[in-house]
CSV table of C-alpha atoms in Angstrom, one decimal:
chain,number,residue,atom,x,y,z
A,1,MET,CA,-69.3,211.3,119.5
A,2,GLY,CA,-71.6,209.4,121.8
A,3,LEU,CA,-72.0,206.7,119.2
A,4,ALA,CA,-68.3,206.4,118.3
A,5,THR,CA,-67.3,203.8,120.9
A,6,PRO,CA,-70.4,201.7,121.7
A,7,THR,CA,-71.3,201.2,118.0
A,8,SER,CA,-67.8,199.9,117.2
A,9,ILE,CA,-67.8,197.6,120.2
A,10,MET,CA,-71.2,196.2,119.3
A,11,VAL,CA,-70.3,195.5,115.7
A,12,GLY,CA,-66.8,194.2,116.6
A,13,THR,CA,-68.1,191.8,119.3
A,14,GLY,CA,-70.8,190.6,116.9
A,15,ARG,CA,-68.3,189.9,114.2
A,16,ALA,CA,-66.1,188.1,116.7
A,17,ALA,CA,-69.0,185.9,117.6
A,18,GLN,CA,-69.5,185.0,114.0
A,19,LEU,CA,-65.8,183.9,113.9
A,20,GLY,CA,-66.3,181.8,117.0
A,21,VAL,CA,-64.8,184.2,119.6
A,22,LEU,CA,-67.0,185.3,122.4
A,23,PHE,CA,-65.9,188.4,124.4
A,24,ARG,CA,-67.5,188.0,127.8
A,25,GLN,CA,-66.4,191.5,128.8
A,26,GLY,CA,-66.0,194.6,126.6
A,27,THR,CA,-62.8,195.5,128.4
A,28,ALA,CA,-61.2,192.4,126.9
A,29,LEU,CA,-61.2,194.1,123.5
A,30,GLN,CA,-58.9,196.8,124.7
A,31,GLY,CA,-56.9,194.4,126.9
A,32,LEU,CA,-56.0,192.2,124.0
A,33,GLN,CA,-54.6,195.1,122.0
A,34,ASP,CA,-52.1,195.8,124.8
A,35,VAL,CA,-50.9,192.1,125.2
A,36,ARG,CA,-47.2,191.5,124.6
A,37,VAL,CA,-47.0,187.8,125.4
A,38,VAL,CA,-49.4,184.8,125.0
A,39,ALA,CA,-48.9,182.1,127.7
A,40,VAL,CA,-50.4,178.7,126.7
A,41,ASP,CA,-51.2,175.7,128.8
A,42,LYS,CA,-50.1,172.6,126.9
A,43,THR,CA,-52.6,169.8,127.5
A,44,GLY,CA,-55.9,170.3,125.7
A,45,THR,CA,-54.7,173.7,124.3
A,46,LEU,CA,-51.7,173.0,122.2
A,47,THR,CA,-52.5,169.3,122.1
A,48,GLU,CA,-55.6,167.2,121.5
A,49,GLY,CA,-56.0,166.4,125.2
A,50,ARG,CA,-56.2,162.7,124.3
A,51,PRO,CA,-52.9,161.1,125.3
A,52,ALA,CA,-52.1,157.5,124.4
A,53,LEU,CA,-49.7,155.0,126.0
A,54,THR,CA,-46.7,154.6,123.7
A,55,ASP,CA,-44.2,152.7,125.8
A,56,PHE,CA,-44.3,150.4,128.8
A,57,VAL,CA,-40.9,149.0,130.0
A,58,VAL,CA,-40.7,146.8,133.1
A,59,ALA,CA,-37.9,146.3,135.5
A,60,GLU,CA,-36.0,142.9,135.6
A,61,GLY,CA,-38.2,140.1,137.1
A,62,ILE,CA,-41.5,142.0,136.5
A,63,ASP,CA,-44.2,140.5,134.3
A,64,GLU,CA,-45.3,143.2,131.8
A,65,ASN,CA,-48.9,142.2,131.5
A,66,ARG,CA,-49.2,141.8,135.3
A,67,ALA,CA,-47.7,145.3,135.9
A,68,LEU,CA,-49.9,146.9,133.3
A,69,GLN,CA,-53.0,145.2,134.8
A,70,LEU,CA,-52.2,146.4,138.3
A,71,GLN,CA,-51.5,150.0,137.1
A,72,ALA,CA,-54.6,150.1,134.9
A,73,SER,CA,-56.8,148.9,137.8
A,74,LEU,CA,-55.4,151.7,139.9
A,75,GLU,CA,-55.8,154.3,137.1
A,76,HIS,CA,-59.3,153.1,136.4
A,77,GLN,CA,-60.4,155.0,139.6
A,78,SER,CA,-59.2,158.3,138.1
A,79,SER,CA,-60.8,160.4,135.3
A,80,HIS,CA,-57.5,162.0,134.2
A,81,PRO,CA,-56.8,161.7,130.5
A,82,VAL,CA,-53.5,159.9,131.2
A,83,SER,CA,-55.3,157.4,133.4
A,84,ARG,CA,-57.8,156.8,130.6
A,85,ALA,CA,-55.0,156.2,128.2
A,86,ILE,CA,-53.4,153.5,130.4
A,87,VAL,CA,-56.8,151.8,131.0
A,88,ALA,CA,-57.4,151.8,127.2
A,89,ALA,CA,-54.1,150.1,126.6
A,90,ALA,CA,-54.9,147.4,129.2
A,91,GLU,CA,-58.3,146.9,127.7
A,92,GLU,CA,-56.8,146.4,124.2
A,93,LYS,CA,-54.8,143.5,125.8
A,94,GLN,CA,-58.1,142.3,127.3
A,95,LEU,CA,-56.7,142.6,130.9
A,96,SER,CA,-59.4,142.6,133.5
A,97,MET,CA,-59.6,145.4,136.1
A,98,LEU,CA,-58.9,144.3,139.7
A,99,PRO,CA,-60.5,145.8,142.9
A,100,VAL,CA,-58.8,148.8,144.4
A,101,THR,CA,-58.8,150.0,148.0
A,102,GLU,CA,-57.5,153.2,149.7
A,103,PHE,CA,-57.3,155.0,146.4
A,104,ASP,CA,-55.9,158.5,146.4
A,105,SER,CA,-55.2,161.0,143.6
A,106,MET,CA,-52.3,163.3,144.3
A,107,THR,CA,-52.7,166.5,142.2
A,108,GLY,CA,-49.7,167.0,139.9
A,109,LEU,CA,-47.9,163.9,141.1
A,110,GLY,CA,-50.0,160.8,140.4
A,111,VAL,CA,-52.1,158.2,142.1
A,112,ARG,CA,-51.8,155.5,144.8
A,113,GLY,CA,-53.8,152.7,146.2
A,114,ASN,CA,-53.9,149.0,147.1
A,115,VAL,CA,-54.5,146.5,144.3
A,116,ASP,CA,-54.8,142.8,144.9
A,117,GLY,CA,-53.0,143.1,148.2
A,118,GLN,CA,-50.1,145.2,146.8
A,119,GLN,CA,-49.4,148.9,147.4
A,120,LEU,CA,-49.0,150.9,144.2
A,121,HIS,CA,-47.7,154.3,143.4
A,122,ALA,CA,-48.0,155.6,139.8
A,123,GLY,CA,-46.9,159.0,138.6
A,124,SER,CA,-44.2,161.4,137.8
A,125,GLN,CA,-40.5,161.6,138.6
A,126,ARG,CA,-41.3,164.0,141.4
A,127,LEU,CA,-43.5,161.4,143.1
A,128,MET,CA,-40.7,158.8,142.9
A,129,GLN,CA,-38.3,161.3,144.5
A,130,GLN,CA,-40.8,162.0,147.3
A,131,LEU,CA,-40.9,158.2,147.9
A,132,ASP,CA,-37.1,157.9,147.8
A,133,ILE,CA,-37.4,155.4,144.9
A,134,ASP,CA,-34.3,155.3,142.6
A,135,THR,CA,-35.2,155.6,138.9
A,136,THR,CA,-31.7,155.6,137.5
A,137,GLU,CA,-32.4,152.2,136.0
A,138,PHE,CA,-34.6,153.9,133.4
A,139,ALA,CA,-32.8,157.3,133.3
A,140,GLU,CA,-31.4,156.8,129.8
A,141,ALA,CA,-34.6,155.5,128.3
A,142,ALA,CA,-36.6,158.3,130.0
A,143,ALA,CA,-34.3,161.0,128.6
A,144,THR,CA,-34.7,159.5,125.1
A,145,LEU,CA,-38.5,159.4,125.4
A,146,ALA,CA,-38.6,163.0,126.7
A,147,LYS,CA,-36.6,164.2,123.7
A,148,GLU,CA,-39.3,162.7,121.5
A,149,GLY,CA,-41.9,164.8,123.2
A,150,LYS,CA,-43.3,161.9,125.3
A,151,THR,CA,-44.0,162.2,129.0
A,152,PRO,CA,-42.2,159.5,131.1
A,153,MET,CA,-44.0,158.1,134.2
A,154,TYR,CA,-43.2,155.4,136.7
A,155,LEU,CA,-44.9,152.6,138.6
A,156,ALA,CA,-43.8,151.4,142.0
A,157,ILE,CA,-45.1,148.2,143.6
A,158,ASP,CA,-44.6,147.8,147.4
A,159,GLY,CA,-42.0,150.6,147.4
A,160,GLN,CA,-39.9,149.1,144.5
A,161,LEU,CA,-39.6,150.5,141.0
A,162,ALA,CA,-41.5,148.1,138.7
A,163,ALA,CA,-42.0,149.9,135.4
A,164,MET,CA,-41.6,153.0,133.3
A,165,LEU,CA,-44.2,154.1,130.8
A,166,ALA,CA,-44.6,157.0,128.4
A,167,VAL,CA,-47.6,158.8,127.1
A,168,ALA,CA,-47.8,161.1,124.1
A,169,ASP,CA,-50.5,163.7,123.4
A,170,PRO,CA,-50.8,164.5,119.7
A,171,ILE,CA,-50.5,168.2,118.8
A,172,LYS,CA,-53.5,169.8,117.2
A,173,ALA,CA,-53.1,170.2,113.5
A,174,SER,CA,-53.9,174.0,113.7
A,175,THR,CA,-51.4,174.7,116.5
A,176,PRO,CA,-48.2,175.3,114.4
A,177,ALA,CA,-50.0,177.8,112.1
A,178,ALA,CA,-51.5,179.6,115.1
A,179,ILE,CA,-48.1,180.1,116.7
A,180,ARG,CA,-46.6,181.4,113.5
A,181,ALA,CA,-49.4,183.9,113.2
A,182,LEU,CA,-48.9,185.1,116.7
A,183,HIS,CA,-45.2,185.6,116.0
A,184,GLU,CA,-46.1,187.6,112.9
A,185,LEU,CA,-48.3,189.8,115.1
A,186,GLY,CA,-45.2,190.6,117.1
A,187,LEU,CA,-46.1,188.5,120.2
A,188,LYS,CA,-44.0,186.1,122.2
A,189,VAL,CA,-45.5,182.7,122.9
A,190,VAL,CA,-44.7,180.9,126.2
A,191,MET,CA,-45.8,177.3,127.1
A,192,ILE,CA,-46.7,176.4,130.7
A,193,SER,CA,-46.6,172.7,131.4
A,194,GLY,CA,-46.3,170.2,134.2
A,195,ASP,CA,-44.1,168.0,132.0
A,196,ASN,CA,-40.4,167.6,132.8
A,197,GLN,CA,-37.9,170.0,131.2
A,198,HIS,CA,-36.8,167.6,128.5
A,199,THR,CA,-40.3,166.8,127.3
A,200,ALA,CA,-41.5,170.4,127.5
A,201,ARG,CA,-38.5,171.8,125.6
A,202,ALA,CA,-38.8,169.1,122.9
A,203,ILE,CA,-42.4,170.1,122.2
A,204,ALA,CA,-41.5,173.8,122.4
A,205,ALA,CA,-38.7,173.3,119.9
A,206,GLN,CA,-41.0,171.4,117.6
A,207,LEU,CA,-43.5,174.3,117.7
A,208,GLU,CA,-41.0,177.1,117.7
A,209,ILE,CA,-42.3,178.5,121.0
A,210,ASP,CA,-40.2,181.3,122.5
A,211,ASP,CA,-40.1,180.3,126.2
A,212,VAL,CA,-41.0,177.3,128.4
A,213,VAL,CA,-42.1,177.1,132.0
A,214,ALA,CA,-41.9,173.4,132.8
A,215,GLU,CA,-42.6,171.2,135.8
A,216,VAL,CA,-45.3,173.5,137.0
A,217,MET,CA,-47.7,172.1,139.6
A,218,PRO,CA,-51.4,173.1,139.1
A,219,ALA,CA,-51.3,175.4,142.2
A,220,GLN,CA,-48.2,177.1,140.8
A,221,LYS,CA,-49.7,178.3,137.5
A,222,VAL,CA,-50.8,181.7,139.0
A,223,GLU,CA,-47.3,182.3,140.2
A,224,ALA,CA,-45.9,181.3,136.8
A,225,VAL,CA,-48.3,183.8,135.1
A,226,GLN,CA,-47.3,186.6,137.5
A,227,GLN,CA,-43.6,186.0,136.8
A,228,LEU,CA,-44.2,186.1,133.1
A,229,GLN,CA,-46.1,189.4,133.5
A,230,GLU,CA,-43.1,190.9,135.3
A,231,LYS,CA,-40.7,189.6,132.6
A,232,TYR,CA,-42.7,190.5,129.5
A,233,GLY,CA,-45.5,192.9,130.4
A,234,LYS,CA,-49.2,192.5,129.5
A,235,LEU,CA,-50.1,188.8,129.2
A,236,ALA,CA,-52.9,186.7,127.8
A,237,PHE,CA,-53.3,183.2,129.2
A,238,VAL,CA,-54.9,180.4,127.2
A,239,GLY,CA,-56.2,177.3,129.1
A,240,ASP,CA,-59.0,174.8,129.3
A,241,GLY,CA,-58.9,172.9,132.5
A,242,ILE,CA,-60.2,173.3,136.1
A,243,ASN,CA,-56.6,173.9,137.2
A,244,ASP,CA,-56.3,176.7,134.7
A,245,ALA,CA,-59.1,178.8,136.2
A,246,PRO,CA,-57.0,180.7,138.8
A,247,ALA,CA,-54.4,181.6,136.1
A,248,LEU,CA,-57.1,182.7,133.7
A,249,ALA,CA,-58.5,185.0,136.3
A,250,SER,CA,-55.1,186.5,137.2
A,251,ALA,CA,-53.9,187.1,133.6
A,252,ASP,CA,-54.5,190.5,132.0
A,253,VAL,CA,-56.7,188.7,129.6
A,254,GLY,CA,-57.9,185.1,130.2
A,255,ILE,CA,-58.8,183.1,127.1
A,256,ALA,CA,-60.6,179.8,127.6
A,257,ILE,CA,-60.9,177.0,125.1
A,258,GLY,CA,-64.7,176.5,124.6
A,259,THR,CA,-64.3,172.7,124.6
A,260,GLY,CA,-62.8,172.9,128.1
A,261,THR,CA,-64.4,172.9,131.6
A,262,ASP,CA,-67.2,175.2,132.7
A,263,ILE,CA,-65.0,176.6,135.5
A,264,ALA,CA,-62.3,177.7,133.1
A,265,ILE,CA,-64.9,179.3,130.8
A,266,ASP,CA,-66.5,181.2,133.8
A,267,ALA,CA,-63.1,182.5,134.8
A,268,ALA,CA,-62.1,183.8,131.3
A,269,ASP,CA,-62.7,187.1,129.6
A,270,VAL,CA,-62.7,185.5,126.1
A,271,VAL,CA,-64.0,182.1,125.0
A,272,LEU,CA,-62.9,180.3,121.8
A,273,MET,CA,-65.8,178.2,120.6
A,274,SER,CA,-63.8,176.4,118.0
A,275,GLY,CA,-61.4,174.8,120.6
A,276,GLN,CA,-58.5,175.8,118.4
A,277,LEU,CA,-55.6,178.1,119.2
A,278,THR,CA,-56.3,179.8,115.9
A,279,GLY,CA,-59.1,181.6,117.7
A,280,VAL,CA,-56.6,183.6,119.7
A,281,VAL,CA,-55.2,185.0,116.5
A,282,ASN,CA,-58.7,186.0,115.3
A,283,ALA,CA,-59.5,187.5,118.7
A,284,LEU,CA,-56.4,189.7,118.4
A,285,GLN,CA,-57.3,190.7,114.9
A,286,ILE,CA,-60.8,191.7,116.0
A,287,SER,CA,-59.5,193.6,119.0
A,288,ARG,CA,-57.0,195.6,117.0
A,289,SER,CA,-59.5,196.3,114.2
A,290,THR,CA,-62.2,197.5,116.7
A,291,LEU,CA,-59.8,199.8,118.6
A,292,ARG,CA,-58.6,201.3,115.4
A,293,ASN,CA,-62.2,201.8,114.3
A,294,ILE,CA,-63.1,203.5,117.5
A,295,LYS,CA,-60.1,205.9,117.1
A,296,GLN,CA,-61.3,206.7,113.6
A,297,ASN,CA,-64.8,207.4,114.8
A,298,LEU,CA,-63.6,209.6,117.6
A,299,PHE,CA,-61.3,211.6,115.4
A,300,TRP,CA,-63.8,212.3,112.6
A,301,ALA,CA,-66.7,213.0,115.0
A,302,PHE,CA,-64.5,215.5,116.9
A,303,ALA,CA,-63.2,217.1,113.8
A,304,TYR,CA,-66.6,217.3,112.2
A,305,ASN,CA,-68.1,219.0,115.3
A,306,ALA,CA,-65.1,221.2,115.8
A,307,ALA,CA,-65.4,222.5,112.3
A,308,LEU,CA,-69.2,223.0,112.1
A,309,ILE,CA,-70.2,224.1,115.6
A,310,PRO,CA,-68.4,227.4,115.3
A,311,VAL,CA,-70.1,228.0,111.9
A,312,ALA,CA,-73.5,227.2,113.5
A,313,ALA,CA,-72.6,229.7,116.2
A,314,GLY,CA,-72.0,232.4,113.7
A,315,VAL,CA,-68.2,232.7,113.7
A,316,LEU,CA,-68.3,233.6,110.0
A,317,TYR,CA,-71.1,236.1,110.2
A,318,PRO,CA,-68.9,239.2,111.0
A,319,LEU,CA,-66.7,238.3,108.0
A,320,ASN,CA,-69.1,237.5,105.2
A,321,GLY,CA,-72.5,237.2,106.7
A,322,THR,CA,-72.6,233.4,106.5
A,323,LEU,CA,-75.0,231.7,108.9
A,324,LEU,CA,-75.8,227.9,109.0
A,325,SER,CA,-79.5,227.3,108.3
A,326,PRO,CA,-81.2,225.1,111.1
A,327,MET,CA,-82.2,222.7,108.3
A,328,PHE,CA,-78.7,222.3,107.1
A,329,ALA,CA,-77.5,222.1,110.8
A,330,ALA,CA,-79.9,219.2,111.5
A,331,GLY,CA,-78.9,217.5,108.3
A,332,ALA,CA,-75.2,217.9,109.2
A,333,MET,CA,-75.8,216.4,112.6
A,334,ALA,CA,-77.6,213.4,111.1
A,335,MET,CA,-74.7,212.9,108.7
A,336,SER,CA,-72.2,212.8,111.5
A,337,SER,CA,-74.1,209.9,113.1
A,338,VAL,CA,-74.5,208.2,109.7
A,339,PHE,CA,-70.7,208.4,109.1
A,340,VAL,CA,-69.9,207.0,112.5
A,341,VAL,CA,-72.3,204.1,112.2
A,342,SER,CA,-71.3,203.4,108.6
A,343,ASN,CA,-67.6,203.3,109.6
A,344,ALA,CA,-68.4,200.9,112.5
A,345,LEU,CA,-70.3,198.6,110.2
A,346,ARG,CA,-67.1,198.1,108.2
A,347,LEU,CA,-66.0,195.8,111.0
A,348,ARG,CA,-68.5,193.3,109.7
A,349,LYS,CA,-66.1,192.7,106.8
A,350,VAL,CA,-63.1,191.8,109.1
A,351,LYS,CA,-61.9,188.3,107.9
A,352,ALA,CA,-60.5,185.5,110.0
A,353,VAL,CA,-56.8,185.5,109.9
A,354,LEU,CA,-56.9,181.7,110.3
A,355,ALA,CA,-59.9,179.5,109.7
């Protein structure tokens, strides 16, 4: 009985590692079995994390190349994937980068700074609202882009709306199959995103995701996770970025994408080395198989000992004079251990649900 649990855990976590799933804590094996909902960060988890600029529409009287050059110069100061996409679009047009002063990155909103003597603000609809800049000029176009799963953003120059742009982040090829597999396991899937409601729900509908929590600021992810726990029960959160670390730590089971940041990996209970959401399905499969194997070991070890210990103690001697020879008792004890270890080794044959 002393071998029943640790042997299964050792074999199970070893097999998980072969499948690209690293359990940093043994308790995560049991925690995953109890999960009822999987909450997933969008960027870098459901998507490739490599957005591209798809649309750039300027207001009346604004030169498109000049506006793109100004914004790209500002974005060049940031390492955010969206910023890199805008800079790449400007470089394709061979637009040079201009010097920037007083640059500031506003988490979850956008960036600001002075470029070539002009004050620029670039970012989300929320940023424009904070600046009291009217974006109704692009409202219809923004709604259309959002329904296509693109993320609308805005550029303001000296306090005036100058342009609307949209970026799109391609969905990983393995994501749809992973979400279908999670549904087949009886789990709900929720997407947590900083995108506006229209964009987030368009992507969720495309992937058949059950629920969406949109327009979430980075600092609000923990609160979103806690609300989902109250609504659905035990929750696993999947993320990859620095901003995901607090949510990974607060979830019942935190699952980090191995291609993400070191901070996210350190905060997680499980690490997916493949960088694909399919690893979550394989982790759940290993968890359920290992816990089932432990229960089998405990049952048979207990039943085995419950049957033979009384015989070894002489319970049958008054009835028919039967006693268990010490040699047979030692052999029976060894066979008990052999059975438990052999049963645990069957976990090495657990196959990946999704490659």
